[in-house]
Tab-separated table of C-alpha atoms in Angstrom:
chain	number	residue	atom	x	y	z
C	6	MET	CA	-37.732	-39.819	55.453
C	7	ILE	CA	-37.590	-36.382	53.899
C	8	LEU	CA	-34.143	-37.232	52.497
C	9	ILE	CA	-35.525	-40.310	50.760
C	10	GLN	CA	-38.418	-38.357	49.243
C	11	LEU	CA	-36.032	-35.659	48.108
C	12	GLY	CA	-33.624	-38.178	46.600
C	13	MET	CA	-36.305	-40.186	44.798
C	14	TYR	CA	-37.876	-37.059	43.368
C	15	PHE	CA	-34.646	-35.555	42.060
C	16	ALA	CA	-33.605	-38.933	40.646
C	17	LEU	CA	-36.834	-38.982	38.658
C	18	LEU	CA	-36.245	-35.400	37.541
C	19	SER	CA	-32.747	-36.359	36.438
C	20	LEU	CA	-34.261	-38.352	33.591
C	21	LEU	CA	-36.425	-35.412	32.473
C	22	THR	CA	-33.629	-32.851	32.453
C	23	PHE	CA	-32.802	-31.951	28.872
C	24	GLY	CA	-31.050	-28.784	27.756
C	25	GLY	CA	-29.898	-27.607	31.164
C	26	LEU	CA	-31.783	-27.003	34.357
C	27	GLY	CA	-34.093	-24.248	33.082
C	28	PRO	CA	-36.710	-26.498	31.486
C	29	VAL	CA	-37.268	-28.494	34.715
C	30	LEU	CA	-37.351	-25.514	37.111
C	31	PRO	CA	-41.145	-24.998	36.920
C	32	GLU	CA	-41.629	-28.672	37.759
C	33	MET	CA	-39.173	-28.445	40.639
C	34	GLN	CA	-40.975	-25.400	41.997
C	35	ARG	CA	-44.351	-27.109	41.616
C	36	TYR	CA	-43.209	-30.089	43.676
C	37	ILE	CA	-41.112	-28.363	46.346
C	38	VAL	CA	-43.496	-25.439	46.913
C	39	ASP	CA	-47.011	-26.469	45.809
C	40	VAL	CA	-47.041	-30.188	46.515
C	41	LYS	CA	-44.716	-30.492	49.511
C	42	GLY	CA	-44.783	-26.982	50.949
C	43	TRP	CA	-41.101	-27.328	51.894
C	44	THR	CA	-40.541	-23.647	51.171
C	45	THR	CA	-42.347	-20.544	49.896
C	46	PRO	CA	-42.472	-19.393	46.254
C	47	GLY	CA	-40.534	-16.242	47.139
C	48	ASP	CA	-37.825	-18.235	48.889
C	49	PHE	CA	-37.569	-20.635	45.936
C	50	MET	CA	-36.987	-17.678	43.634
C	51	GLN	CA	-34.307	-16.286	45.929
C	52	LEU	CA	-32.510	-19.631	46.175
C	53	PHE	CA	-32.503	-19.738	42.399
C	54	ALA	CA	-31.029	-16.223	42.358
C	55	VAL	CA	-28.273	-17.181	44.811
C	56	ALA	CA	-27.349	-20.219	42.695
C	57	GLN	CA	-27.202	-18.060	39.560
C	58	THR	CA	-24.429	-15.948	41.014
C	59	ALA	CA	-22.213	-18.950	41.745
C	60	PRO	CA	-19.779	-20.414	39.232
C	61	GLY	CA	-20.305	-23.886	37.901
C	62	PRO	CA	-23.174	-25.852	36.437
C	63	ASN	CA	-26.581	-24.309	37.146
C	64	VAL	CA	-27.820	-27.645	38.525
C	65	LEU	CA	-26.299	-26.453	41.791
C	66	VAL	CA	-29.615	-24.802	42.542
C	67	THR	CA	-30.726	-28.328	43.461
C	68	SER	CA	-28.174	-28.468	46.260
C	69	LEU	CA	-29.470	-25.142	47.586
C	70	ILE	CA	-33.004	-26.474	47.580
C	71	GLY	CA	-31.776	-29.653	49.248
C	72	TYR	CA	-29.973	-27.549	51.836
C	73	ARG	CA	-33.120	-25.559	52.576
C	74	VAL	CA	-35.202	-28.716	52.919
C	75	ALA	CA	-32.811	-30.966	54.860
C	76	GLY	CA	-29.537	-29.201	55.640
C	77	VAL	CA	-26.113	-30.232	54.338
C	78	ALA	CA	-27.174	-33.874	53.919
C	79	GLY	CA	-30.090	-32.659	51.823
C	80	SER	CA	-27.781	-30.620	49.621
C	81	VAL	CA	-25.596	-33.647	48.844
C	82	VAL	CA	-28.530	-35.991	48.297
C	83	ALA	CA	-30.340	-33.558	45.969
C	84	LEU	CA	-27.278	-32.895	43.821
C	85	LEU	CA	-26.246	-36.545	43.533
C	86	ALA	CA	-29.812	-37.677	42.871
C	87	LEU	CA	-30.137	-35.167	40.044
C	88	CYS	CA	-26.829	-36.183	38.463
C	89	LEU	CA	-26.362	-39.910	38.967
C	90	PRO	CA	-29.225	-41.511	37.016
C	91	ALA	CA	-28.356	-39.331	34.028
C	92	ALA	CA	-24.672	-40.136	34.544
C	93	ALA	CA	-25.456	-43.847	34.414
C	94	ILE	CA	-27.213	-43.337	31.082
C	95	ALA	CA	-24.302	-41.269	29.772
C	96	TRP	CA	-21.945	-44.057	30.837
C	97	VAL	CA	-23.872	-46.662	28.846
C	98	VAL	CA	-24.685	-44.537	25.803
C	99	SER	CA	-21.172	-43.179	25.308
C	100	GLY	CA	-20.153	-46.700	24.256
C	101	LEU	CA	-22.931	-46.841	21.669
C	102	TRP	CA	-22.458	-43.307	20.415
C	103	GLU	CA	-20.212	-44.184	17.480
C	104	ARG	CA	-23.073	-46.160	15.957
C	105	PHE	CA	-25.816	-43.749	16.945
C	106	ARG	CA	-24.315	-40.459	15.858
C	107	GLU	CA	-24.833	-41.005	12.111
C	108	SER	CA	-28.273	-42.487	12.697
C	109	PRO	CA	-31.260	-40.558	11.270
C	110	ARG	CA	-33.062	-41.191	14.567
C	111	ARG	CA	-30.682	-38.798	16.304
C	112	CYS	CA	-31.925	-35.926	14.118
C	113	VAL	CA	-35.543	-36.896	14.686
C	114	ILE	CA	-35.056	-36.728	18.469
C	115	GLN	CA	-33.108	-33.473	18.323
C	116	ARG	CA	-35.828	-31.832	16.233
C	117	ALA	CA	-38.555	-33.171	18.498
C	118	LEU	CA	-36.829	-31.828	21.616
C	119	ALA	CA	-36.246	-28.282	20.332
C	120	PRO	CA	-39.816	-26.904	20.573
C	121	LEU	CA	-40.351	-28.661	23.923
C	122	LEU	CA	-37.302	-26.998	25.409
C	123	VAL	CA	-38.301	-23.583	24.044
C	124	GLY	CA	-41.780	-23.886	25.562
C	125	LEU	CA	-40.351	-25.067	28.894
C	126	MET	CA	-37.758	-22.251	28.952
C	127	PHE	CA	-40.567	-19.713	28.523
C	128	ALA	CA	-42.401	-21.519	31.309
C	129	ALA	CA	-39.306	-21.268	33.526
C	130	GLY	CA	-39.027	-17.524	32.885
C	131	TYR	CA	-42.699	-17.012	33.642
C	132	THR	CA	-42.718	-19.216	36.761
C	133	ILE	CA	-39.614	-17.680	38.314
C	134	ALA	CA	-40.741	-14.117	37.590
C	135	THR	CA	-44.235	-14.792	38.974
C	136	PRO	CA	-43.702	-16.327	42.423
C	137	HIS	CA	-47.006	-14.960	43.744
C	138	ALA	CA	-49.644	-12.924	41.940
C	139	PRO	CA	-48.323	-11.214	38.791
C	140	ASP	CA	-46.120	-8.259	39.780
C	141	TRP	CA	-45.269	-5.736	37.033
C	142	ARG	CA	-41.966	-4.842	38.733
C	143	LEU	CA	-40.622	-8.389	38.490
C	144	TRP	CA	-41.840	-8.713	34.907
C	145	LEU	CA	-40.195	-5.398	34.044
C	146	ILE	CA	-36.850	-6.596	35.437
C	147	ALA	CA	-37.185	-9.916	33.581
C	148	LEU	CA	-38.080	-8.276	30.261
C	149	ALA	CA	-35.338	-5.659	30.598
C	150	THR	CA	-32.794	-8.422	31.257
C	151	ALA	CA	-34.088	-10.512	28.345
C	152	THR	CA	-33.801	-7.495	26.049
C	153	GLY	CA	-30.303	-6.862	27.356
C	154	MET	CA	-29.241	-10.409	26.586
C	155	LEU	CA	-30.773	-10.374	23.110
C	156	THR	CA	-29.413	-7.004	22.030
C	157	THR	CA	-25.986	-6.768	23.693
C	158	ARG	CA	-23.035	-9.066	24.260
C	159	LEU	CA	-22.753	-8.299	27.979
C	160	ASN	CA	-21.669	-11.145	30.256
C	161	THR	CA	-24.727	-12.556	32.014
C	162	LEU	CA	-23.211	-11.663	35.397
C	163	TYR	CA	-23.584	-7.959	34.555
C	164	LEU	CA	-27.171	-8.551	33.519
C	165	LEU	CA	-27.876	-10.290	36.847
C	166	ALA	CA	-26.192	-7.431	38.694
C	167	GLY	CA	-28.394	-4.979	36.786
C	168	GLY	CA	-31.449	-6.939	37.861
C	169	ALA	CA	-30.244	-6.885	41.467
C	170	VAL	CA	-29.829	-3.095	41.382
C	171	LEU	CA	-33.279	-2.633	39.813
C	172	GLY	CA	-34.680	-4.938	42.506
C	173	GLY	CA	-33.066	-2.796	45.218
C	174	ILE	CA	-34.697	0.313	43.752
C	175	LEU	CA	-38.133	-1.006	42.794
C	176	LEU	CA	-39.017	-3.629	45.372
W	5	MET	CA	-10.754	-27.024	10.704
W	6	SER	CA	-9.027	-24.711	13.090
W	7	ARG	CA	-5.368	-24.559	13.970
W	8	LEU	CA	-5.990	-26.725	17.024
W	9	ASP	CA	-7.484	-29.532	14.940
W	10	SER	CA	-4.117	-30.251	13.386
W	11	ILE	CA	-2.334	-30.694	16.712
W	12	ASP	CA	-2.512	-34.156	18.235
W	13	PRO	CA	-4.394	-33.984	21.527
W	14	THR	CA	-2.677	-35.229	24.678
W	15	PRO	CA	-5.206	-36.775	27.061
W	16	PRO	CA	-4.549	-36.319	30.789
W	17	ARG	CA	-1.832	-38.709	31.960
W	18	THR	CA	-2.853	-39.009	35.606
W	19	LEU	CA	-6.072	-38.934	37.598
W	20	TRP	CA	-4.693	-35.920	39.444
W	21	GLU	CA	-4.323	-34.000	36.187
W	22	LEU	CA	-7.891	-34.942	35.250
W	23	PHE	CA	-9.117	-33.763	38.651
W	24	LEU	CA	-7.294	-30.422	38.416
W	25	GLY	CA	-8.592	-29.810	34.905
W	26	PHE	CA	-12.214	-30.317	35.901
W	27	LEU	CA	-11.641	-28.398	39.134
W	28	SER	CA	-10.637	-25.329	37.144
W	29	ILE	CA	-13.568	-25.768	34.756
W	30	GLY	CA	-15.909	-25.700	37.754
W	31	ALA	CA	-14.187	-22.743	39.359
W	32	ARG	CA	-13.991	-20.628	36.208
W	33	SER	CA	-17.409	-21.138	34.749
W	34	PHE	CA	-19.182	-17.952	35.760
W	35	GLY	CA	-22.219	-17.431	33.549
W	36	GLY	CA	-21.934	-20.595	31.479
W	37	VAL	CA	-19.874	-23.744	31.750
W	38	LEU	CA	-19.284	-24.416	28.081
W	39	PRO	CA	-16.839	-21.564	27.358
W	40	ALA	CA	-14.720	-22.548	30.382
W	41	ALA	CA	-14.787	-26.210	29.401
W	42	HIS	CA	-13.665	-25.347	25.872
W	43	SER	CA	-10.918	-23.022	27.009
W	44	ILE	CA	-9.439	-25.551	29.436
W	45	MET	CA	-9.875	-28.864	27.634
W	46	VAL	CA	-9.228	-27.669	24.077
W	47	GLU	CA	-7.057	-24.563	24.243
W	48	LYS	CA	-5.064	-24.802	27.443
W	49	ARG	CA	-4.567	-28.474	28.228
W	50	ARG	CA	-5.166	-29.815	24.702
W	51	TRP	CA	-6.961	-32.903	25.949
W	52	LEU	CA	-9.341	-32.787	22.986
W	53	THR	CA	-9.429	-31.420	19.455
W	54	PRO	CA	-12.168	-28.846	18.761
W	55	ALA	CA	-14.004	-31.404	16.622
W	56	ASP	CA	-13.846	-33.938	19.437
W	57	PHE	CA	-15.159	-31.365	21.895
W	58	THR	CA	-18.118	-30.537	19.639
W	59	GLU	CA	-18.869	-34.236	19.314
W	60	VAL	CA	-18.915	-34.772	23.094
W	61	CYS	CA	-21.167	-31.717	23.520
W	62	ALA	CA	-23.578	-33.023	20.880
W	63	LEU	CA	-23.814	-36.341	22.692
W	64	CYS	CA	-24.392	-34.720	26.072
W	65	GLN	CA	-27.073	-32.412	24.712
W	66	ILE	CA	-29.409	-35.209	23.700
W	67	LEU	CA	-28.852	-37.125	26.931
W	68	PRO	CA	-30.852	-36.249	30.032
W	69	GLY	CA	-29.043	-34.654	32.944
W	70	PRO	CA	-26.706	-31.708	33.326
W	71	ASN	CA	-24.665	-31.487	30.108
W	72	ILE	CA	-21.294	-30.761	31.626
W	73	GLY	CA	-21.872	-33.364	34.330
W	74	ASN	CA	-22.469	-35.909	31.569
W	75	ALA	CA	-19.354	-34.704	29.761
W	76	SER	CA	-17.277	-35.326	32.904
W	77	ILE	CA	-18.595	-38.910	33.002
W	78	VAL	CA	-18.078	-39.592	29.291
W	79	LEU	CA	-14.542	-38.162	29.196
W	80	GLY	CA	-13.463	-39.552	32.569
W	81	LYS	CA	-14.602	-42.984	31.397
W	82	ARG	CA	-12.814	-42.633	28.063
W	83	TRP	CA	-9.479	-41.864	29.714
W	84	PHE	CA	-9.505	-43.782	33.024
W	85	GLY	CA	-12.662	-45.894	33.208
W	86	LEU	CA	-14.865	-45.763	36.307
W	87	ARG	CA	-12.192	-44.098	38.455
W	88	GLY	CA	-11.844	-41.384	35.836
W	89	ALA	CA	-15.587	-40.751	35.662
W	90	ILE	CA	-15.808	-40.362	39.458
W	91	VAL	CA	-12.726	-38.152	39.699
W	92	ALA	CA	-13.818	-35.856	36.847
W	93	PHE	CA	-17.316	-35.524	38.304
W	94	LEU	CA	-16.008	-34.711	41.799
W	95	GLY	CA	-13.497	-32.222	40.404
W	96	LEU	CA	-16.191	-30.438	38.431
W	97	PHE	CA	-18.577	-30.013	41.339
W	98	ALA	CA	-16.214	-29.608	44.318
W	99	LEU	CA	-15.599	-25.845	44.265
W	100	PRO	CA	-18.965	-24.647	42.929
W	101	TYR	CA	-20.683	-26.802	45.548
W	102	LEU	CA	-18.687	-25.319	48.420
W	103	TRP	CA	-19.203	-21.830	47.029
W	104	VAL	CA	-22.950	-22.218	46.650
W	105	LEU	CA	-23.292	-23.715	50.121
W	106	THR	CA	-21.351	-20.818	51.637
W	107	LEU	CA	-23.600	-18.368	49.817
W	108	ALA	CA	-26.641	-20.227	51.089
W	109	VAL	CA	-25.475	-19.941	54.700
W	110	LEU	CA	-24.738	-16.220	54.281
W	111	TYR	CA	-28.048	-15.678	52.519
W	112	THR	CA	-29.951	-17.343	55.338
W	113	HIS	CA	-28.405	-14.855	57.774
W	114	TRP	CA	-28.896	-11.763	55.636
W	115	VAL	CA	-32.302	-12.335	54.072
W	116	VAL	CA	-34.034	-10.893	57.136
W	117	PHE	CA	-33.011	-7.443	55.910
W	118	PRO	CA	-35.661	-6.235	53.434
W	119	ARG	CA	-33.090	-4.484	51.241
W	120	VAL	CA	-31.062	-7.696	50.813
W	121	SER	CA	-34.222	-9.604	50.060
W	122	ALA	CA	-35.198	-7.029	47.396
W	123	VAL	CA	-31.795	-7.189	45.715
W	124	VAL	CA	-31.789	-10.990	45.640
W	125	THR	CA	-35.346	-11.069	44.312
W	126	GLY	CA	-34.285	-8.628	41.581
W	127	ALA	CA	-31.455	-10.955	40.578
W	128	GLY	CA	-33.961	-13.829	40.490
W	129	ALA	CA	-36.238	-11.875	38.141
W	130	ALA	CA	-33.196	-11.122	35.984
W	131	GLY	CA	-32.433	-14.853	35.891
W	132	ALA	CA	-35.992	-15.404	34.673
W	133	GLY	CA	-35.255	-12.865	31.950
W	134	LEU	CA	-32.215	-14.884	30.865
W	135	PHE	CA	-34.443	-17.939	30.388
W	136	ILE	CA	-36.868	-15.890	28.294
W	137	ALA	CA	-34.032	-14.572	26.135
W	138	THR	CA	-32.631	-18.091	25.682
W	139	ALA	CA	-36.086	-19.336	24.703
W	140	VAL	CA	-36.372	-16.533	22.120
W	141	LYS	CA	-32.930	-17.362	20.702
W	142	LEU	CA	-33.632	-21.087	20.444
W	143	GLY	CA	-37.166	-20.483	19.189
W	144	ARG	CA	-36.343	-18.139	16.312
W	145	PRO	CA	-35.137	-20.790	13.841
W	146	ILE	CA	-38.253	-22.927	14.345
W	147	ALA	CA	-40.827	-20.142	14.712
W	148	GLY	CA	-41.950	-20.468	11.081
W	149	LYS	CA	-43.218	-24.038	11.553
W	150	PRO	CA	-46.821	-24.307	12.799
W	151	ALA	CA	-46.208	-27.688	14.469
W	152	ALA	CA	-43.278	-26.238	16.425
W	153	VAL	CA	-45.277	-23.194	17.525
W	154	ALA	CA	-48.140	-25.420	18.660
W	155	LEU	CA	-45.777	-27.558	20.739
W	156	ILE	CA	-44.079	-24.506	22.258
W	157	ALA	CA	-47.448	-23.034	23.232
W	158	ALA	CA	-48.778	-26.340	24.561
W	159	CYS	CA	-45.724	-26.925	26.758
W	160	PHE	CA	-45.832	-23.380	28.092
W	161	ILE	CA	-49.528	-23.427	28.931
W	162	LEU	CA	-49.519	-26.901	30.477
W	163	VAL	CA	-46.447	-26.297	32.653
W	164	ALA	CA	-46.551	-22.575	33.500
W	165	ILE	CA	-50.298	-21.860	33.628
W	166	ALA	CA	-52.071	-25.180	34.250
W	167	ARG	CA	-49.150	-26.413	36.428
W	168	VAL	CA	-49.345	-29.976	35.157
W	169	SER	CA	-46.456	-32.180	36.274
W	170	LEU	CA	-43.569	-32.518	33.836
W	171	VAL	CA	-43.641	-36.237	34.547
W	172	ILE	CA	-46.886	-36.259	32.533
W	173	VAL	CA	-46.139	-33.477	30.048
W	174	MET	CA	-42.665	-34.585	28.949
W	175	PRO	CA	-43.455	-38.120	27.717
W	176	ILE	CA	-46.597	-36.964	25.892
W	177	ALA	CA	-44.946	-33.920	24.331
W	178	LEU	CA	-41.902	-35.947	23.324
W	179	THR	CA	-44.085	-38.582	21.652
W	180	VAL	CA	-46.037	-35.926	19.748
W	181	GLY	CA	-42.757	-34.187	18.882
W	182	ILE	CA	-41.232	-37.384	17.500
W	183	LEU	CA	-44.389	-38.042	15.456
W	184	PHE	CA	-44.234	-34.537	13.948
W	185	SER	CA	-40.506	-34.712	13.498
W	186	SER	CA	-40.446	-38.077	11.719
W	187	ARG	CA	-43.001	-36.700	9.244
W	188	GLY	CA	-40.802	-33.702	8.516
W	189	LYS	CA	-42.984	-31.135	10.262
W	190	LEU	CA	-40.331	-29.868	12.675
């Protein structure tokens, strides 16, 4: 039962995932934590952190959430549900792409998506850094990391490691 | 045009080669899949020309779903049909999936220690910072347009503060965005 709910939900989310996983993370957290109570906000944040340190597409955080909710079966169901509906669309559209790529409608959609994704990325940053009541220490780590990414060319793994060290000291 | 554009690409000849290529993309993509995908498919194995690669990326960016996952479907289909799409997809996710699951099992055992929990939480906050930085980077070019700023603010407030479901926000925001965009306001 829980597997079906998980699969249906992630399949729906699959169609809303534009520009990587970041923009849908707040929604995922809302459903998994607030609506279903399958895990706590703090745990959700930590699962996200664990997934960040792994190689590969960042959608793998879905398999961690699936694992937490329903074990190994949950991890497979969540990952496949998030990927397959979108994959089916990619399968169909790739045949039409030659005609669509010069179309003015493509530009209209791209321009329409840009501000949405920016707003949702900010929302993801805020949601992940504020699992409970606002905590200045988490915000400090987030802002320091953001500044690091914007002003240096460090690999993001070093920035994550920096955040982990700061977490060890501050929290 | 770069040097690689002038060399004829050689698509993978066997499903096994396709699988291995995507396996190494998955395994090597620490901190971003795109650089690894480019290095393996364009530079090392020469499956695609740089222009071709850019084209596939552009397609996958406006499709829903994980970009590189979509790319594995599109390219697998182009070279080997349905079998190719399945093989490329499995190759891409096999190693990262096992890795992440192993980490999850370890994490479940270790999280009881407060120090471990603090370190992991710190990394999570840092990940949040990466999203904020990405938002700033993507937002800079459109920050001068009032319609764009209004949409950015609306999406942030609705999703982060008011906690409205994306299932409601996305269709509405996309409709408004397309209206603005087709009138040249974005």
